[in-house]
Amino acid sequence: MTKQKKLTWWEEGVKAGWIELYEQELIRFMEKEFGPLSDKEKLCAVFVSLFLKAGHTCLPIQEKTSLWAQELGLDPDDIRRLPKGHVKITELQNSKIIGGEGEVRPLVLHQNLLALQKIKHQEEELLQWIEEKYKNNSFCDISKYIDEIFPENDDEGVNWQKVSAVLSLIRPLLIISGGPGTGKTTTIARLLVLHQKISDKPLKIALAAPTGKAASRMGEALAQQFASMKLSEQELRQFPTEAKTLHRLLSGTVERGLLPPVERKRLRFDLVIIDEASMVDLSLMHQLIRHLHPKTQLILLGDKDQLASVEAGSVFADLCQKKENGFREETILQFRKTGLNAELPVQSQSGPDDSIVYLTKSYRFGSETGIGTLSEAVKQGMDDEAAVRKIFDDFEDLDYSEFNYQKNDFGQMMAGLMKRVEESQNMDDHEALIEFWKKSIWLSVLRRGLAGSDRLNRLVEQQIASRRLAAIENGWYHGRPVIITQNDYSLGLFNGDLGVCLKDQNGELWLYVESGAATKKIKPDRVLHFNPAYFLTVHKSQGSEFDHVELLLPRIDNPLMTRELIYTAITRAKKKFSLFGDLMVFMRGIERQTRRYTGLRKALSERV
């Protein structure tokens, strides 16, 4: 009997499917261009690619290969087949595909971090841009405007909203991080009024966010703030109330044609303000800073404790590494020259850290609300199950129910959704229908599998069809909520936009989609990339808020269940949060912090 040849880790990986077609083609290309690769070169190239897909921008060479695999959630059997131990730096020194600083190779190794040359270049350019921005400081005396724009008394401590606004006059790059209800929109509205008051001309201001729904919310929220500030009609006209997606903002800078333009296209604004900046990946942030005019001021708003971008990089979280608010002595002196005399904490830190302000006071969720108490407990990494149960028991805006994935569990879930579908059939106004579906939403951790949003959305629509709750035409029906899953510039639709299908008086079906501050009316058959929106993943819910959020946990623990994901899900709720599943799965998720390996984080942490 012939002895079967033992497969290599590469062959096993291809067979098991975790080495995907992209990695197979990558290795084939490299070997065609540079000749045969060693086993360690091949291993490194595969994992650099897989780490990039998982959101990391580099591969930590100093860690064991088993840790690489665990980080990606590979099966224990697949992990056992990998080469044991570490990849030694000496094994890569004469590599044809790996270079050091200044060498042009597909991969670059710097301080035990291995990355694609392109990604390393983007991080270096971004870091250089940030440091240059810190050097370009200015100030002016705004003491006569401070009390007018910020009339609140500071007896309770430092008004960090006011500090943010004043810092925006000193720094050409400003980073503001705060949770829901901490007043980020209020801060930006007052900050813009302050800038306009000291300007001798109308300012050119751009508002943007990573997704359509985040842009829509940003525009609406700012319009409400300006309306509450007792500004004249002339003053109101000076401020924008419509935000664009970042892709739309940058669409005019795209370089087309065979030859590059003589001069790079620039965004010629005085201020560019980006909301939900935690969702912006490295590539998009790099594209933004490359096309900003040198005199343009950039303000990034976000929540450093939320989920990072889906694509590679965690730029906002990487930037927000300082533990708490505080500034260097020279920065506090600059504050005083502007007229701000608050007692600010002094701390030794890097220059870029002096461009960051954390908004710490929540005006929506305090310790008297369950949503505020639970989200703070999750953010702090509470590991006491009894204490978490007590939080759910003590507050009326929180609910916890076991969900065992049995027939009766799904039956109760579907019964509630079918009731809502029936209600939607009696609504004939698209704006009211959109608001109706925003009142309550089911969120899932996963997209695929038994607890995945894809399967659950299919289950809902099967129930609608079998019960004949709506007249279905080519999959579409009155009342159907959908989410756009891919940008479509020809229709003006963007990833993350929410919409509803509505039948008009003539019996025709139309899709109404909220995109930015506008609502688009489109024939449903023209929309190619969408999903039903009865269930959204937590990732897809970022940038949105709902009155009631119902979070369905996976049946068993999953690596995607992290502290940041749970915090994001809870803080999507404005009035009520309900949890369904096994509380132990919830607790394990709180213990698991998202870890992203990035060269930017390491470089920033070394600068003091």
Coordinates of C-alpha atoms in Angstrom, one line a residue:
M1 CA 0.0 0.0 0.0
T2 CA 1.4 3.4 -1.1
K3 CA 2.0 5.8 1.8
Q4 CA 0.0 9.1 1.2
K5 CA 2.2 12.1 0.9
K6 CA 1.9 14.6 3.7
L7 CA 0.5 18.0 2.6
T8 CA 2.4 21.2 3.4
W9 CA 0.9 24.0 5.4
W10 CA 0.3 25.8 2.1
E11 CA -1.5 22.9 0.5
E12 CA -3.5 22.3 3.6
G13 CA -4.5 26.0 3.8
V14 CA -5.6 26.0 0.1
K15 CA -7.6 22.8 0.7
A16 CA -9.2 24.2 3.9
G17 CA -10.0 27.5 2.2
W18 CA -8.4 29.9 4.6
I19 CA -5.7 30.6 1.9
E20 CA -8.1 32.2 -0.6
L21 CA -7.8 32.8 -4.3
Y22 CA -6.3 36.3 -3.7
E23 CA -3.4 34.9 -1.7
Q24 CA -2.8 32.1 -4.2
E25 CA -2.6 34.7 -7.0
L26 CA -0.4 37.0 -4.9
I27 CA 2.2 34.2 -4.4
R28 CA 2.0 33.2 -8.1
F29 CA 2.6 36.8 -9.1
M30 CA 5.6 37.2 -6.7
E31 CA 7.2 34.0 -7.8
K32 CA 6.8 35.0 -11.5
E33 CA 8.4 38.4 -10.8
F34 CA 11.1 37.5 -8.2
G35 CA 11.6 33.8 -8.6
P36 CA 10.8 30.9 -6.2
L37 CA 10.0 32.0 -2.6
S38 CA 11.3 30.4 0.5
D39 CA 8.7 28.8 2.9
K40 CA 9.1 31.7 5.3
E41 CA 8.7 34.3 2.6
K42 CA 5.6 32.6 1.4
L43 CA 4.2 32.4 4.9
C44 CA 4.8 36.1 5.6
A45 CA 3.3 37.2 2.3
V46 CA 0.1 35.2 2.9
F47 CA -0.3 36.5 6.4
V48 CA 0.4 40.1 5.5
S49 CA -2.5 39.8 3.0
L50 CA -4.8 38.1 5.4
F51 CA -4.1 40.6 8.2
L52 CA -4.8 43.4 5.8
K53 CA -8.2 41.9 5.0
A54 CA -8.8 41.6 8.8
G55 CA -8.2 45.4 9.3
H56 CA -4.6 45.4 10.3
T57 CA -2.0 47.4 8.3
C58 CA 1.0 45.2 9.3
L59 CA 2.1 41.8 10.5
P60 CA 3.9 41.6 13.9
I61 CA 7.0 39.5 13.0
Q62 CA 8.0 39.2 16.6
E63 CA 4.9 37.1 17.4
K64 CA 4.5 33.4 17.0
T65 CA 2.8 32.1 13.8
S66 CA 0.2 30.5 16.0
L67 CA -0.8 33.9 17.4
W68 CA -1.1 35.2 13.8
A69 CA -3.6 32.4 13.1
Q70 CA -5.5 32.9 16.3
E71 CA -5.8 36.6 15.5
L72 CA -7.6 35.6 12.3
G73 CA -9.8 33.0 14.0
L74 CA -8.4 30.0 12.2
D75 CA -9.4 26.5 13.4
P76 CA -7.1 24.7 15.8
D77 CA -6.4 22.0 13.2
D78 CA -5.3 24.6 10.7
I79 CA -3.1 26.3 13.4
R80 CA -1.4 23.0 14.2
R81 CA -0.3 22.6 10.6
L82 CA 1.5 25.9 10.5
P83 CA 5.3 26.1 11.0
K84 CA 6.0 26.4 14.7
G85 CA 7.6 29.3 16.6
H86 CA 8.6 32.6 15.2
V87 CA 9.8 33.8 11.8
K88 CA 13.3 35.1 12.5
I89 CA 14.4 38.5 11.1
T90 CA 17.6 36.9 9.9
E91 CA 15.5 34.5 7.7
L92 CA 14.2 37.5 5.8
Q93 CA 17.3 39.7 5.5
N94 CA 18.2 38.5 1.9
S95 CA 14.6 38.3 0.7
K96 CA 13.8 39.4 -2.8
I97 CA 10.3 40.5 -1.9
I98 CA 11.0 42.2 1.5
G99 CA 13.0 45.4 1.8
G100 CA 14.0 47.7 4.5
E101 CA 13.7 51.5 4.8
G102 CA 14.1 53.1 1.4
E103 CA 14.1 49.9 -0.6
V104 CA 11.5 49.4 -3.3
R105 CA 10.1 45.9 -2.7
P106 CA 6.5 44.6 -2.5
L107 CA 6.9 44.2 1.3
V108 CA 8.8 46.4 3.8
L109 CA 10.1 45.5 7.2
H110 CA 10.4 48.2 9.9
Q111 CA 10.8 47.6 13.6
N112 CA 9.5 44.1 13.6
L113 CA 6.4 45.1 11.5
L114 CA 6.0 43.8 8.0
A115 CA 3.6 45.6 5.6
L116 CA 2.9 46.2 2.0
Q117 CA 5.1 48.9 0.6
K118 CA 2.0 50.9 -0.4
I119 CA 0.4 50.7 3.0
K120 CA 3.6 51.7 4.8
H121 CA 3.9 54.7 2.4
Q122 CA 0.3 55.8 3.3
E123 CA 1.0 55.6 7.0
E124 CA 4.3 57.6 6.6
E125 CA 2.7 60.3 4.6
L126 CA -0.2 60.6 7.0
L127 CA 2.2 60.8 10.0
Q128 CA 4.3 63.5 8.3
W129 CA 1.1 65.5 7.4
I130 CA 0.0 65.3 11.1
E131 CA 3.3 66.5 12.4
E132 CA 3.5 69.4 9.9
K133 CA 0.0 70.5 10.9
Y134 CA 1.1 70.6 14.5
K135 CA 3.9 73.0 13.7
N136 CA 1.6 75.5 12.0
N137 CA -0.1 77.1 15.0
S138 CA -1.8 80.5 15.3
F139 CA -4.1 82.3 17.7
C140 CA -6.2 85.4 18.2
D141 CA -8.0 87.1 21.1
I142 CA -11.6 85.9 21.1
S143 CA -12.5 86.8 24.7
K144 CA -15.3 89.1 23.6
Y145 CA -17.1 86.1 21.9
I146 CA -16.5 83.4 24.5
D147 CA -19.4 84.2 26.8
E148 CA -21.7 85.0 23.9
I149 CA -21.2 81.7 22.2
F150 CA -20.7 79.6 25.4
P151 CA -23.1 81.2 28.0
E152 CA -23.0 78.2 30.3
N153 CA -21.4 78.5 33.7
D154 CA -18.2 76.5 34.2
D155 CA -18.7 75.9 37.9
E156 CA -19.0 72.1 37.3
G157 CA -15.5 72.0 35.9
V158 CA -13.8 72.5 32.6
N159 CA -16.2 73.0 29.6
W160 CA -14.5 70.8 27.1
Q161 CA -16.8 71.9 24.3
K162 CA -15.5 75.5 24.9
V163 CA -11.9 74.2 25.0
S164 CA -12.5 72.4 21.7
A165 CA -13.7 75.5 20.0
V166 CA -10.8 77.6 21.2
L167 CA -8.3 74.9 20.3
S168 CA -9.7 75.0 16.7
L169 CA -8.3 78.5 16.5
I170 CA -4.8 77.3 17.5
R171 CA -4.5 74.0 15.6
P172 CA -5.0 73.4 11.9
L173 CA -5.9 69.8 12.8
L174 CA -8.4 69.2 15.6
I175 CA -9.6 65.8 16.9
I176 CA -12.7 65.6 19.1
S177 CA -13.8 62.3 20.6
G178 CA -16.9 61.8 22.6
G179 CA -19.7 59.3 23.1
P180 CA -23.3 59.8 22.2
G181 CA -24.9 62.8 23.8
T182 CA -21.6 64.5 24.7
G183 CA -22.3 67.4 22.5
K184 CA -20.1 66.9 19.4
T185 CA -22.7 68.5 17.1
T186 CA -23.2 71.4 19.5
T187 CA -19.5 71.9 19.7
I188 CA -19.1 72.0 15.9
A189 CA -22.0 74.5 15.5
R190 CA -20.6 76.9 18.0
L191 CA -17.1 76.4 16.7
L192 CA -18.3 77.4 13.2
V193 CA -20.1 80.5 14.5
L194 CA -16.9 81.5 16.3
H195 CA -14.8 81.1 13.2
Q196 CA -17.2 83.1 11.1
K197 CA -17.3 85.9 13.7
I198 CA -13.5 86.4 13.5
S199 CA -13.3 86.0 9.7
D200 CA -13.5 89.0 7.4
K201 CA -15.1 86.9 4.7
P202 CA -17.7 84.2 4.4
L203 CA -16.0 80.9 5.1
K204 CA -16.0 77.9 2.7
I205 CA -17.0 74.9 4.8
A206 CA -17.4 71.2 3.9
L207 CA -19.2 68.7 6.0
A208 CA -18.7 65.0 5.4
A209 CA -19.1 61.6 6.9
P210 CA -18.1 58.0 5.7
T211 CA -21.6 56.8 5.0
G212 CA -24.8 58.3 3.6
K213 CA -26.8 57.9 6.7
A214 CA -24.0 59.4 8.9
A215 CA -23.9 62.4 6.5
S216 CA -27.7 62.7 6.7
R217 CA -27.7 62.8 10.5
M218 CA -24.8 65.2 10.6
G219 CA -26.6 67.7 8.3
E220 CA -29.9 67.4 10.2
A221 CA -28.3 67.7 13.6
L222 CA -26.3 70.8 12.7
A223 CA -29.3 72.5 11.1
Q224 CA -31.2 72.0 14.5
Q225 CA -28.3 73.4 16.4
F226 CA -28.0 76.5 14.2
A227 CA -31.8 77.1 14.5
S228 CA -31.5 77.0 18.3
M229 CA -28.7 79.6 18.5
K230 CA -30.8 82.7 17.7
L231 CA -28.8 83.6 14.6
S232 CA -30.1 86.1 12.0
E233 CA -31.3 84.9 8.6
Q234 CA -28.1 86.4 7.1
E235 CA -25.9 84.5 9.6
L236 CA -27.7 81.2 9.1
R237 CA -27.1 81.4 5.3
Q238 CA -23.3 81.4 6.0
F239 CA -23.3 77.9 7.3
P240 CA -23.8 74.6 5.5
T241 CA -26.5 72.2 6.7
E242 CA -25.9 69.5 4.1
A243 CA -23.2 66.9 4.6
K244 CA -21.7 64.7 1.8
T245 CA -20.2 61.3 2.0
L246 CA -16.4 61.4 2.0
H247 CA -16.5 59.6 -1.4
R248 CA -18.7 62.4 -2.8
L249 CA -16.4 65.0 -1.3
L250 CA -13.4 63.5 -2.9
S251 CA -15.0 62.6 -6.3
G252 CA -13.9 65.8 -7.8
T253 CA -10.2 65.0 -7.0
V254 CA -10.1 61.7 -9.0
E255 CA -7.3 61.8 -11.5
R256 CA -8.4 60.4 -14.9
G257 CA -6.7 59.9 -18.2
L258 CA -3.4 58.4 -19.4
L259 CA -1.1 61.2 -18.1
P260 CA -1.2 62.5 -14.5
P261 CA -2.3 66.1 -14.1
V262 CA 0.4 68.8 -13.8
E263 CA -1.0 69.8 -10.4
R264 CA -2.8 67.7 -7.8
K265 CA -6.5 68.6 -7.5
R266 CA -7.2 70.2 -4.1
L267 CA -10.3 70.6 -1.9
R268 CA -10.2 74.4 -1.6
F269 CA -12.1 74.9 1.7
D270 CA -11.3 76.9 4.8
L271 CA -12.6 74.1 7.0
V272 CA -13.4 70.4 6.4
I273 CA -15.3 68.6 9.2
I274 CA -15.5 64.8 9.1
D275 CA -18.1 63.2 11.4
E276 CA -18.0 59.5 12.5
A277 CA -14.2 59.6 11.8
S278 CA -13.7 56.3 13.6
M279 CA -15.2 54.6 10.5
V280 CA -12.6 56.1 8.1
D281 CA -10.0 53.6 7.0
L282 CA -6.3 54.4 6.3
S283 CA -6.6 54.5 2.5
L284 CA -9.6 57.0 2.6
M285 CA -7.9 59.2 5.2
H286 CA -4.7 59.2 3.2
Q287 CA -6.7 60.2 0.1
L288 CA -8.3 63.0 2.0
I289 CA -5.1 64.6 3.4
R290 CA -3.4 64.3 0.0
H291 CA -6.1 66.5 -1.6
L292 CA -6.7 69.0 1.2
H293 CA -5.4 72.5 0.4
P294 CA -2.4 73.4 2.6
K295 CA -4.4 76.2 4.2
T296 CA -7.5 74.0 4.9
Q297 CA -8.2 73.2 8.5
L298 CA -9.3 69.6 9.2
I299 CA -11.6 68.7 12.2
L300 CA -12.2 65.0 12.9
L301 CA -15.2 64.0 15.1
G302 CA -15.8 60.5 16.4
D303 CA -16.0 58.1 19.3
K304 CA -12.6 56.4 20.0
D305 CA -14.4 53.6 21.8
Q306 CA -16.6 52.6 18.9
L307 CA -15.8 50.0 16.2
A308 CA -13.0 50.9 13.9
S309 CA -13.3 51.0 10.1
V310 CA -14.2 47.8 8.2
E311 CA -11.2 48.3 5.9
A312 CA -7.6 48.3 7.0
G313 CA -6.5 50.8 9.6
S314 CA -7.8 52.4 12.8
V315 CA -6.7 55.9 12.2
F316 CA -9.0 57.7 14.6
A317 CA -8.3 55.2 17.5
D318 CA -4.6 55.3 16.7
L319 CA -4.6 59.1 17.0
C320 CA -6.6 59.1 20.3
Q321 CA -4.0 57.3 22.4
K322 CA -3.7 59.7 25.3
K323 CA -5.5 58.6 28.4
E324 CA -7.3 61.8 29.4
N325 CA -7.6 65.5 28.6
G326 CA -4.5 67.5 29.2
F327 CA -2.1 69.8 27.3
R328 CA 1.5 70.9 27.3
E329 CA 2.4 74.1 29.2
E330 CA 3.1 76.0 26.0
T331 CA -0.3 75.1 24.6
I332 CA -2.0 76.3 27.8
L333 CA -0.2 79.6 27.4
Q334 CA -1.6 79.9 23.9
F335 CA -5.1 79.2 25.3
R336 CA -4.7 82.1 27.7
K337 CA -3.7 84.4 24.9
T338 CA -7.0 83.7 23.2
G339 CA -8.9 84.7 26.3
L340 CA -9.6 81.2 27.7
N341 CA -8.6 81.2 31.4
A342 CA -9.9 77.8 32.5
E343 CA -7.6 75.7 34.8
L344 CA -6.5 73.0 32.4
P345 CA -4.6 69.9 33.3
V346 CA -0.9 69.9 32.3
Q347 CA 0.7 66.8 31.0
S348 CA 3.8 65.8 29.0
Q349 CA 2.8 64.4 25.7
S350 CA 3.5 64.4 22.0
G351 CA 2.7 67.4 19.8
P352 CA -0.2 65.6 18.0
D353 CA -1.7 64.7 21.3
D354 CA -2.1 68.4 22.0
S355 CA -4.6 68.5 19.1
I356 CA -7.0 66.1 20.8
V357 CA -10.0 66.9 23.1
Y358 CA -12.2 64.3 24.8
L359 CA -15.8 65.4 25.5
T360 CA -16.5 63.6 28.8
K361 CA -19.9 64.9 29.9
S362 CA -23.0 63.1 28.5
Y363 CA -26.1 65.3 28.2
R364 CA -28.2 62.3 27.0
F365 CA -27.0 59.3 29.0
G366 CA -26.1 59.9 32.6
S367 CA -25.7 57.6 35.5
E368 CA -29.5 57.8 35.9
T369 CA -30.1 55.9 32.6
G370 CA -29.5 52.3 32.0
I371 CA -28.1 52.9 28.5
G372 CA -25.5 55.3 29.9
T373 CA -24.7 53.0 32.9
L374 CA -24.4 49.9 30.7
S375 CA -22.3 51.5 28.0
E376 CA -19.9 53.0 30.5
A377 CA -19.6 49.6 32.2
V378 CA -18.8 47.9 28.9
K379 CA -16.3 50.7 28.0
Q380 CA -14.5 50.1 31.2
G381 CA -14.4 46.3 30.7
M382 CA -16.6 45.3 33.6
D383 CA -16.1 41.5 34.1
D384 CA -18.6 40.9 37.0
E385 CA -21.7 39.0 35.5
A386 CA -23.8 39.6 38.6
A387 CA -23.1 43.4 38.4
V388 CA -24.1 43.4 34.7
R389 CA -27.3 41.5 35.5
K390 CA -28.1 44.0 38.2
I391 CA -27.8 46.9 35.7
F392 CA -30.4 45.2 33.5
D393 CA -32.7 44.6 36.5
D394 CA -32.4 48.2 37.9
F395 CA -33.2 50.3 34.8
E396 CA -36.5 50.5 32.8
D397 CA -34.7 51.4 29.5
L398 CA -32.9 48.0 29.5
D399 CA -34.2 44.5 28.9
Y400 CA -32.4 41.1 28.9
S401 CA -34.0 37.9 27.6
E402 CA -32.5 34.5 27.0
F403 CA -32.5 33.4 23.4
N404 CA -31.8 29.7 23.0
Y405 CA -32.2 29.5 19.2
Q406 CA -35.2 27.2 19.6
K407 CA -38.4 27.2 17.4
N408 CA -40.3 29.2 20.0
D409 CA -37.5 31.9 20.3
F410 CA -37.6 32.5 16.5
G411 CA -41.4 32.4 16.6
Q412 CA -41.7 35.2 19.2
M413 CA -39.1 37.3 17.2
M414 CA -41.0 36.8 13.9
A415 CA -44.4 37.5 15.5
G416 CA -43.2 41.0 16.6
L417 CA -41.7 41.7 13.2
M418 CA -44.8 40.5 11.3
K419 CA -46.9 42.9 13.5
R420 CA -44.7 45.8 12.4
V421 CA -44.9 44.7 8.7
E422 CA -48.8 44.7 9.0
E423 CA -48.7 48.2 10.5
S424 CA -46.5 49.4 7.6
Q425 CA -49.1 48.4 5.0
N426 CA -51.4 51.2 6.2
M427 CA -48.8 53.9 5.8
D428 CA -48.8 56.0 2.6
D429 CA -46.2 58.7 3.4
H430 CA -42.6 57.8 2.6
E431 CA -41.1 60.1 5.3
A432 CA -43.4 58.6 8.0
L433 CA -42.6 55.1 6.8
I434 CA -38.8 55.7 7.0
E435 CA -39.3 57.1 10.6
F436 CA -41.5 54.1 11.4
W437 CA -38.6 51.7 10.7
K438 CA -36.1 53.9 12.5
K439 CA -38.1 53.5 15.8
S440 CA -36.9 50.0 16.4
I441 CA -34.2 47.9 14.8
W442 CA -32.8 44.4 15.3
L443 CA -29.0 44.2 15.3
S444 CA -26.9 41.1 14.8
V445 CA -23.2 40.5 15.4
L446 CA -22.8 38.3 12.3
R447 CA -23.8 38.6 8.7
R448 CA -23.7 34.9 7.9
G449 CA -24.8 31.8 9.7
L450 CA -27.8 30.9 12.0
A451 CA -27.6 34.3 13.8
G452 CA -26.5 36.3 10.7
S453 CA -28.4 39.2 9.3
D454 CA -28.6 37.7 5.8
R455 CA -30.4 34.5 7.0
L456 CA -32.7 36.4 9.4
N457 CA -33.7 38.9 6.7
R458 CA -34.5 36.0 4.4
L459 CA -36.6 34.4 7.1
V460 CA -38.6 37.6 7.6
E461 CA -39.4 37.9 3.9
Q462 CA -40.3 34.2 3.7
Q463 CA -42.8 34.7 6.5
I464 CA -44.2 37.8 4.8
A465 CA -44.7 35.8 1.6
S466 CA -46.2 32.7 3.2
R467 CA -48.6 34.8 5.3
R468 CA -49.4 37.0 2.3
L469 CA -49.0 40.2 4.3
A470 CA -48.0 42.2 1.3
A471 CA -48.4 42.0 -2.5
I472 CA -45.0 41.1 -3.8
E473 CA -43.8 42.1 -7.3
N474 CA -40.4 40.9 -8.3
G475 CA -39.3 40.7 -4.7
W476 CA -40.5 44.3 -3.9
Y477 CA -43.6 45.2 -1.8
H478 CA -45.1 48.2 0.0
G479 CA -43.4 48.9 3.3
R480 CA -40.2 47.0 2.6
P481 CA -37.1 48.6 4.4
V482 CA -33.8 48.3 2.7
I483 CA -30.2 49.4 3.2
I484 CA -27.9 50.3 0.3
T485 CA -24.7 48.1 0.3
Q486 CA -22.6 49.7 -2.4
N487 CA -22.0 53.2 -3.7
D488 CA -23.9 54.0 -6.9
Y489 CA -22.9 57.4 -8.2
S490 CA -25.2 57.2 -11.2
L491 CA -28.2 57.1 -8.8
G492 CA -26.7 59.2 -6.1
L493 CA -26.9 56.3 -3.6
F494 CA -24.2 55.4 -1.1
N495 CA -23.3 52.5 1.1
G496 CA -25.3 52.6 4.3
D497 CA -28.2 54.7 3.0
L498 CA -31.6 53.6 4.3
G499 CA -34.8 53.5 2.3
V500 CA -38.4 52.1 2.0
C501 CA -40.5 50.8 -0.8
L502 CA -43.9 52.5 -1.2
K503 CA -46.8 51.9 -3.6
D504 CA -48.3 55.1 -4.9
Q505 CA -52.0 55.9 -5.8
N506 CA -51.5 54.4 -9.3
G507 CA -50.3 51.1 -7.9
E508 CA -46.6 51.7 -8.9
L509 CA -43.8 50.7 -6.5
W510 CA -41.2 53.3 -5.8
L511 CA -38.1 53.2 -3.6
Y512 CA -37.4 56.3 -1.4
V513 CA -33.8 56.4 -0.1
E514 CA -32.4 58.9 2.4
S515 CA -29.1 60.0 1.0
G516 CA -27.4 62.9 2.7
A517 CA -30.0 65.6 3.4
A518 CA -32.1 64.6 0.4
T519 CA -34.5 61.7 -0.3
K520 CA -34.2 60.0 -3.7
K521 CA -37.2 58.5 -5.5
I522 CA -36.1 55.6 -7.7
K523 CA -37.7 52.7 -9.4
P524 CA -36.8 49.6 -7.4
D525 CA -35.5 47.6 -10.4
R526 CA -32.7 50.2 -10.9
V527 CA -31.2 49.5 -7.5
L528 CA -28.6 46.7 -7.8
H529 CA -26.8 46.6 -4.4
F530 CA -29.1 46.5 -1.4
N531 CA -30.3 44.2 1.5
P532 CA -33.6 44.1 3.4
A533 CA -33.1 46.1 6.6
Y534 CA -35.2 44.2 9.2
F535 CA -31.9 43.1 10.6
L536 CA -28.6 45.1 10.4
T537 CA -25.2 44.1 11.5
V538 CA -23.7 46.3 14.2
H539 CA -21.1 47.4 11.7
K540 CA -23.9 48.6 9.3
S541 CA -25.7 50.4 12.1
Q542 CA -22.7 52.8 12.7
G543 CA -23.7 56.4 12.1
S544 CA -27.4 55.7 12.8
E545 CA -29.5 56.0 15.9
F546 CA -32.8 54.2 16.7
D547 CA -35.3 54.7 19.5
H548 CA -35.1 51.0 20.4
V549 CA -32.2 48.6 19.6
E550 CA -32.7 44.9 20.0
L551 CA -29.3 43.1 19.9
L552 CA -29.2 39.4 19.1
L553 CA -26.1 37.6 20.3
P554 CA -24.5 34.6 18.5
R555 CA -25.5 31.2 19.8
I556 CA -21.9 30.6 20.9
D557 CA -18.9 33.0 21.5
N558 CA -17.4 34.4 18.4
P559 CA -14.1 36.4 17.9
L560 CA -16.2 39.2 16.3
M561 CA -17.9 39.8 19.7
T562 CA -15.7 42.6 21.1
R563 CA -16.0 45.3 23.7
E564 CA -16.1 47.9 20.9
L565 CA -18.8 46.1 19.0
I566 CA -21.0 45.8 22.1
Y567 CA -20.5 49.4 23.1
T568 CA -21.4 50.5 19.5
A569 CA -24.6 48.4 19.6
I570 CA -25.7 49.8 23.0
T571 CA -25.1 53.4 22.0
R572 CA -27.2 53.1 18.8
A573 CA -30.2 53.2 21.1
K574 CA -31.7 56.5 22.2
K575 CA -34.5 55.3 24.4
K576 CA -34.3 51.6 25.0
F577 CA -31.8 48.7 24.6
S578 CA -32.8 45.0 24.6
L579 CA -30.4 42.1 24.7
F580 CA -31.2 38.6 23.5
G581 CA -29.0 35.6 24.0
D582 CA -26.6 34.0 26.5
L583 CA -25.3 36.6 29.0
M584 CA -22.0 34.6 29.3
V585 CA -21.4 35.3 25.5
F586 CA -22.0 39.0 26.3
M587 CA -19.5 38.9 29.1
R588 CA -16.8 37.2 27.0
G589 CA -17.3 39.9 24.4
I590 CA -16.8 42.6 26.9
E591 CA -13.5 41.0 27.9
R592 CA -12.3 40.9 24.3
Q593 CA -10.9 44.3 23.1
T594 CA -10.4 44.9 19.4
R595 CA -6.7 44.8 18.6
R596 CA -5.4 46.2 15.4
Y597 CA -1.7 46.1 14.4
T598 CA -0.8 49.3 12.6
G599 CA 2.4 51.1 11.9
L600 CA 0.7 54.4 12.6
R601 CA -0.2 53.5 16.2
K602 CA 3.4 52.3 16.9
A603 CA 4.9 55.5 15.4
L604 CA 2.6 57.8 17.3
S605 CA 3.2 56.0 20.6
E606 CA 6.9 56.6 20.3
R607 CA 6.6 60.4 20.0
V608 CA 6.6 62.3 23.2

